Coordinates of C-alpha atoms (C1' of nucleotides) in Angstrom, one line a residue:
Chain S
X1 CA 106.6 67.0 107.4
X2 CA 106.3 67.6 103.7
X3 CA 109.3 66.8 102.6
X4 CA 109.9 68.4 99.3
X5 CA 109.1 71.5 101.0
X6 CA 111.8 71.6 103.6
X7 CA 114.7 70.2 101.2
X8 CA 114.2 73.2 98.8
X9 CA 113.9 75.2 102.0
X10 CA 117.6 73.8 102.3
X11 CA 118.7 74.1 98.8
X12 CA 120.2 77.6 99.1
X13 CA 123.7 78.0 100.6
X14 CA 122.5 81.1 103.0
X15 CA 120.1 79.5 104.9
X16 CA 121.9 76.9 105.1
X17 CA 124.3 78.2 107.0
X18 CA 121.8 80.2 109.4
X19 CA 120.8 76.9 110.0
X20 CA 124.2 75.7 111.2
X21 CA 124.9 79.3 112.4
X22 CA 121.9 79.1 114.9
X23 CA 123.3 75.4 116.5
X24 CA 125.9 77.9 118.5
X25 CA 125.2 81.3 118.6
X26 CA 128.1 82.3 120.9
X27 CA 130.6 80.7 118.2
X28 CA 128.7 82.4 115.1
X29 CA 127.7 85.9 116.4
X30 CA 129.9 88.8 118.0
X31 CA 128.9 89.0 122.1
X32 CA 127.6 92.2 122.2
X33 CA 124.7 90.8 119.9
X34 CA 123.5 88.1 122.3
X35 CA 123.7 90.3 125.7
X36 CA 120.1 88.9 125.9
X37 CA 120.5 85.6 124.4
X38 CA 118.0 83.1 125.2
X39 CA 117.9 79.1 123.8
X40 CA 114.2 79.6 124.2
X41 CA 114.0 82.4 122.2
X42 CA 117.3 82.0 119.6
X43 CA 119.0 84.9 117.4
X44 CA 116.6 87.8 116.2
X45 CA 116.4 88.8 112.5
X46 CA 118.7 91.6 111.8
X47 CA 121.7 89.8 113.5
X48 CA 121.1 87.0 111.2
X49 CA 121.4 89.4 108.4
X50 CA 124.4 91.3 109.7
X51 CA 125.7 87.9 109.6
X52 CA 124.9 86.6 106.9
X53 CA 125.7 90.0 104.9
X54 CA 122.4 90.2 103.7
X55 CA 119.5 92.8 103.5
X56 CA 117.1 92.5 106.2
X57 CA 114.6 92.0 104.2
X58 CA 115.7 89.1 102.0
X59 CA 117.3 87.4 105.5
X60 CA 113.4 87.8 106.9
X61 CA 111.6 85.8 104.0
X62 CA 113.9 83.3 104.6
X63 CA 113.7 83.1 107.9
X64 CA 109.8 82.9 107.7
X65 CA 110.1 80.1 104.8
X66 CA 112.3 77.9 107.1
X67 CA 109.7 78.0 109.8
X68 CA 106.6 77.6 107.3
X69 CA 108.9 74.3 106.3
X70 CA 109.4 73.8 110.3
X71 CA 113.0 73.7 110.4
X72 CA 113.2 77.2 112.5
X73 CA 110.8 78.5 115.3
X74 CA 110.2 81.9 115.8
X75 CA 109.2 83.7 118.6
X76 CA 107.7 87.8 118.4
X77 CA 109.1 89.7 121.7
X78 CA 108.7 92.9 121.9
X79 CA 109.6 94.7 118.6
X80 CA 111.9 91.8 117.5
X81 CA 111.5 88.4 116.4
X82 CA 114.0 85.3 117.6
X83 CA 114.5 82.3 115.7
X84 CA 115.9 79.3 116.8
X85 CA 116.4 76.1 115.4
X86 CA 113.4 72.6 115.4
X87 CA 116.0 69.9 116.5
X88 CA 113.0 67.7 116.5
X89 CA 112.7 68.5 112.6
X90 CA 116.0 68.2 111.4
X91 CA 116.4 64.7 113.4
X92 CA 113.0 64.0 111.6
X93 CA 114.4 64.6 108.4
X94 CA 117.1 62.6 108.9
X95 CA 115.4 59.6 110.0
X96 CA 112.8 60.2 107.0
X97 CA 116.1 60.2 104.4
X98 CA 117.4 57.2 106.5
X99 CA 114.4 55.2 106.7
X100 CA 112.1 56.5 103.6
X101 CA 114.1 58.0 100.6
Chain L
X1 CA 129.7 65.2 99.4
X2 CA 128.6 68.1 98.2
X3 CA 125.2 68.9 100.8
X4 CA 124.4 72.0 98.7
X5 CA 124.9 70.0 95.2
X6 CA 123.0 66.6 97.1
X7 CA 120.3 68.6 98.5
X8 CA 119.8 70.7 95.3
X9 CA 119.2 67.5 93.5
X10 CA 116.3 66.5 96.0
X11 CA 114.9 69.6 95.6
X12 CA 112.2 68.3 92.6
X13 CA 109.6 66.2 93.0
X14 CA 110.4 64.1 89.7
X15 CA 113.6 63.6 90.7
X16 CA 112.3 62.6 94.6
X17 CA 110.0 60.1 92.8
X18 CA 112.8 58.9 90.5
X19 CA 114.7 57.7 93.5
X20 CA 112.3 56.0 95.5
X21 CA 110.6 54.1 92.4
X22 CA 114.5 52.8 92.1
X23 CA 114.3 51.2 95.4
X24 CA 111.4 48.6 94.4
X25 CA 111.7 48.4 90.6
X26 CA 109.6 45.7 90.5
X27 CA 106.9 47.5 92.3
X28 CA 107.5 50.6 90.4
X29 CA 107.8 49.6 86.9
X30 CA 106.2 47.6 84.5
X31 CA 107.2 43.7 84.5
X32 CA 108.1 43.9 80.7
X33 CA 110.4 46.7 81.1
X34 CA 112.4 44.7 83.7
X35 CA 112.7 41.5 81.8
X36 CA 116.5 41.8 81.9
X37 CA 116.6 43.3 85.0
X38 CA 119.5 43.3 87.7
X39 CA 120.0 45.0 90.8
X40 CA 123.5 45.5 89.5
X41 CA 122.6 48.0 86.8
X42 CA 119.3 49.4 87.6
X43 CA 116.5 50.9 85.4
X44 CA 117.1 52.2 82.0
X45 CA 116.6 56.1 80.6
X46 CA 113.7 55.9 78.7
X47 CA 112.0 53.1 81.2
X48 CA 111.9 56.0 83.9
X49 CA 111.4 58.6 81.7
X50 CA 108.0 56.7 80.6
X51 CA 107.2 55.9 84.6
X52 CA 107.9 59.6 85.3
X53 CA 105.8 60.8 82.0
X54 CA 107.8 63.6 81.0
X55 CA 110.2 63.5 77.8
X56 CA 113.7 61.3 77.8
X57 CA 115.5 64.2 77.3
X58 CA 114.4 65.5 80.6
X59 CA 114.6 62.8 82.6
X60 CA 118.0 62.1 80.9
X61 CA 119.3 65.3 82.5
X62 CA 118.2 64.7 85.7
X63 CA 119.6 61.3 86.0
X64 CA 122.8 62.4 85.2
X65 CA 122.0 65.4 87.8
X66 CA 121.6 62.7 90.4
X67 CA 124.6 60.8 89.0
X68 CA 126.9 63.5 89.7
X69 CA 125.4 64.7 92.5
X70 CA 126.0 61.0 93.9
X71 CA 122.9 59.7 94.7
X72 CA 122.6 57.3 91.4
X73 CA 125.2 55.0 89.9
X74 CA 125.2 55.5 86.2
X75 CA 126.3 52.2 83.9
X76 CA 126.3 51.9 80.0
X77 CA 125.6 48.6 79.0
X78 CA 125.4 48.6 75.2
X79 CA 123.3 51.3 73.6
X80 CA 121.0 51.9 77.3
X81 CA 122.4 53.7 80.6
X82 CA 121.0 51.8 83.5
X83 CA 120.8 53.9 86.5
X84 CA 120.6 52.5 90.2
X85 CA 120.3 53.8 93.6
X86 CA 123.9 54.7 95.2
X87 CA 122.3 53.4 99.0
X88 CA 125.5 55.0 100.5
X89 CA 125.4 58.2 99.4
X90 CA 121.7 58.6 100.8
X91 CA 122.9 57.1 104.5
X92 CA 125.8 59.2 104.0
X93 CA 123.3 62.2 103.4
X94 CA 120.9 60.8 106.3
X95 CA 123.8 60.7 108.6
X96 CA 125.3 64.2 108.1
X97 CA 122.2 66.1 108.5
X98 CA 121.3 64.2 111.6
X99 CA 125.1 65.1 112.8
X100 CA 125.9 68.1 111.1
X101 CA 123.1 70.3 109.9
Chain D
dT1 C1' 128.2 50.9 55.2
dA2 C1' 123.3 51.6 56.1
dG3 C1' 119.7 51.7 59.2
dG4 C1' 117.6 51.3 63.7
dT5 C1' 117.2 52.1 68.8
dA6 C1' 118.7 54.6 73.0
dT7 C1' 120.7 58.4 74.8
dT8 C1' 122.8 63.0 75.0
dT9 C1' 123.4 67.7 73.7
dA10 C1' 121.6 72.1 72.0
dG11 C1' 118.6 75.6 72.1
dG12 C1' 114.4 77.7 73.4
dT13 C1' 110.4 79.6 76.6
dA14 C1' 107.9 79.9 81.0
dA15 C1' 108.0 79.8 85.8
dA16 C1' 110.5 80.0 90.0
dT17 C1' 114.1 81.8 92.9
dA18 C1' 117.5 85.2 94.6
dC19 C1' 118.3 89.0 95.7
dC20 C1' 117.6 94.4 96.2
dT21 C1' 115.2 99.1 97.7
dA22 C1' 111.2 101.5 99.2
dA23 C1' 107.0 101.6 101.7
dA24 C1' 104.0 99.8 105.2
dT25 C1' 103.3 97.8 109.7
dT26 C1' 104.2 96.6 114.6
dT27 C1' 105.6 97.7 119.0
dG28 C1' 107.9 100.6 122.5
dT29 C1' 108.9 105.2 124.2
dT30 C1' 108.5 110.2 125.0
Chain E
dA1 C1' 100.0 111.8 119.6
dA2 C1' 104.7 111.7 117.6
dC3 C1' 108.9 109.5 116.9
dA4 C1' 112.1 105.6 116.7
dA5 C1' 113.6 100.7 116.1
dA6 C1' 112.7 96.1 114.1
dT7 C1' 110.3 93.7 111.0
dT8 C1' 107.4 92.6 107.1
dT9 C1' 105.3 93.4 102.7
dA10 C1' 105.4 95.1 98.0
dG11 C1' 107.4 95.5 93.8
dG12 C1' 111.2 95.1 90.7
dT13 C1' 115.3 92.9 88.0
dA14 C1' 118.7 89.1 87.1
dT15 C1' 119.6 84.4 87.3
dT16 C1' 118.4 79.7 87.7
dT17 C1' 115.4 75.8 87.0
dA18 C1' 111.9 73.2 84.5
dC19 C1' 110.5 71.6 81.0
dC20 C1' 110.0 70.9 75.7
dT21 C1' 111.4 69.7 70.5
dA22 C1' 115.0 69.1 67.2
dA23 C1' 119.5 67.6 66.2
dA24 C1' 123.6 65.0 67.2
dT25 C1' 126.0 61.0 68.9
dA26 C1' 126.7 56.1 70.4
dC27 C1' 126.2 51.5 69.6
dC28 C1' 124.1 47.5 67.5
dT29 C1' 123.1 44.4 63.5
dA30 C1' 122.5 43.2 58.7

DNA sequence: TAGGTATTTAGGTAAATACCTAAATTTGTT
DNA sequence: AACAAATTTAGGTATTTACCTAAATACCTA
């Protein structure tokens, strides 16, 4: 875990709130958008924009950044890709801010 | 706490370094510099500004970015500004990301 | 009060980040 | 093959951040 690299992946409000968005879909995005919700798979891209009120595109580069830091993993399905949250990560990082900062 | 505010402060590698030379001054910073030393005020502006090798006015900034972020405890003591590690802010910040993030 | 040391504030430039729209790509379906 | 949906990539502008030097301020001591 490089750890400079996933606190400035942190250190804009947007993403994160798709962060905490993404710890319960059902609360954070309307039904109709997760008829095929998945845990395995998570929330695909365009609903996270809708959501955040965001252009796609900008809501995809940060999507990607947070899983090149490894706080998200995404999954390609089709013609969409899913992200979901690395709870292994996040408790990662906090043990390494605990323990190491 | 302000996460945004906390986690924008972490978000440098200067400033990461700044914080975790605090912890061990002794380790961190030459034994002349600490000759009135005490855990009660900390490490001095230009002491860490030297250790860091960037320019006092810099450094000054970011202290004072930390400071009011939380993470540092700012005293004036004289004509110097001692600067120490606030250790419950960053359990504070270790504990809500591993509860709330 | 004059002079010295430490720090802060002001003001500037270069690089990084935050967004957007348009174009290209991927994948599924007629 | 042609079209459509979802996403990504490219390319652009505005704002923020990362530094610096110079000037101002704070506080000490003679």
């Amino acid at each position: 875990m490089n750890l400079l690299e996933v606190i400035k992946s942190l250190s804009n409000q947007t993403r994160l709130n798709i962060l905490t968005w993404l710890k319960d879909p059902f609360a954070c995005f309307p039904a109709e958008e997760l008829a095929d919700y998945s845990p395995a798979l998570g929330v695909c891209v365009s609903d996270i924009a809708k959501k955040a009120e965001m252009s796609i595109p900008t809501v995809s580069v940060y999507l990607k950044n947070m899983s090149t830091a490894g706080l998200l993993v995404a999954t390609r399905k089709d013609q969409w890709t899913y992200y979901k949250r690395n709870e292994d990560a996040i408790q990662q990082l906090a043990q390494l801010i605990k323990d190491n900062l």
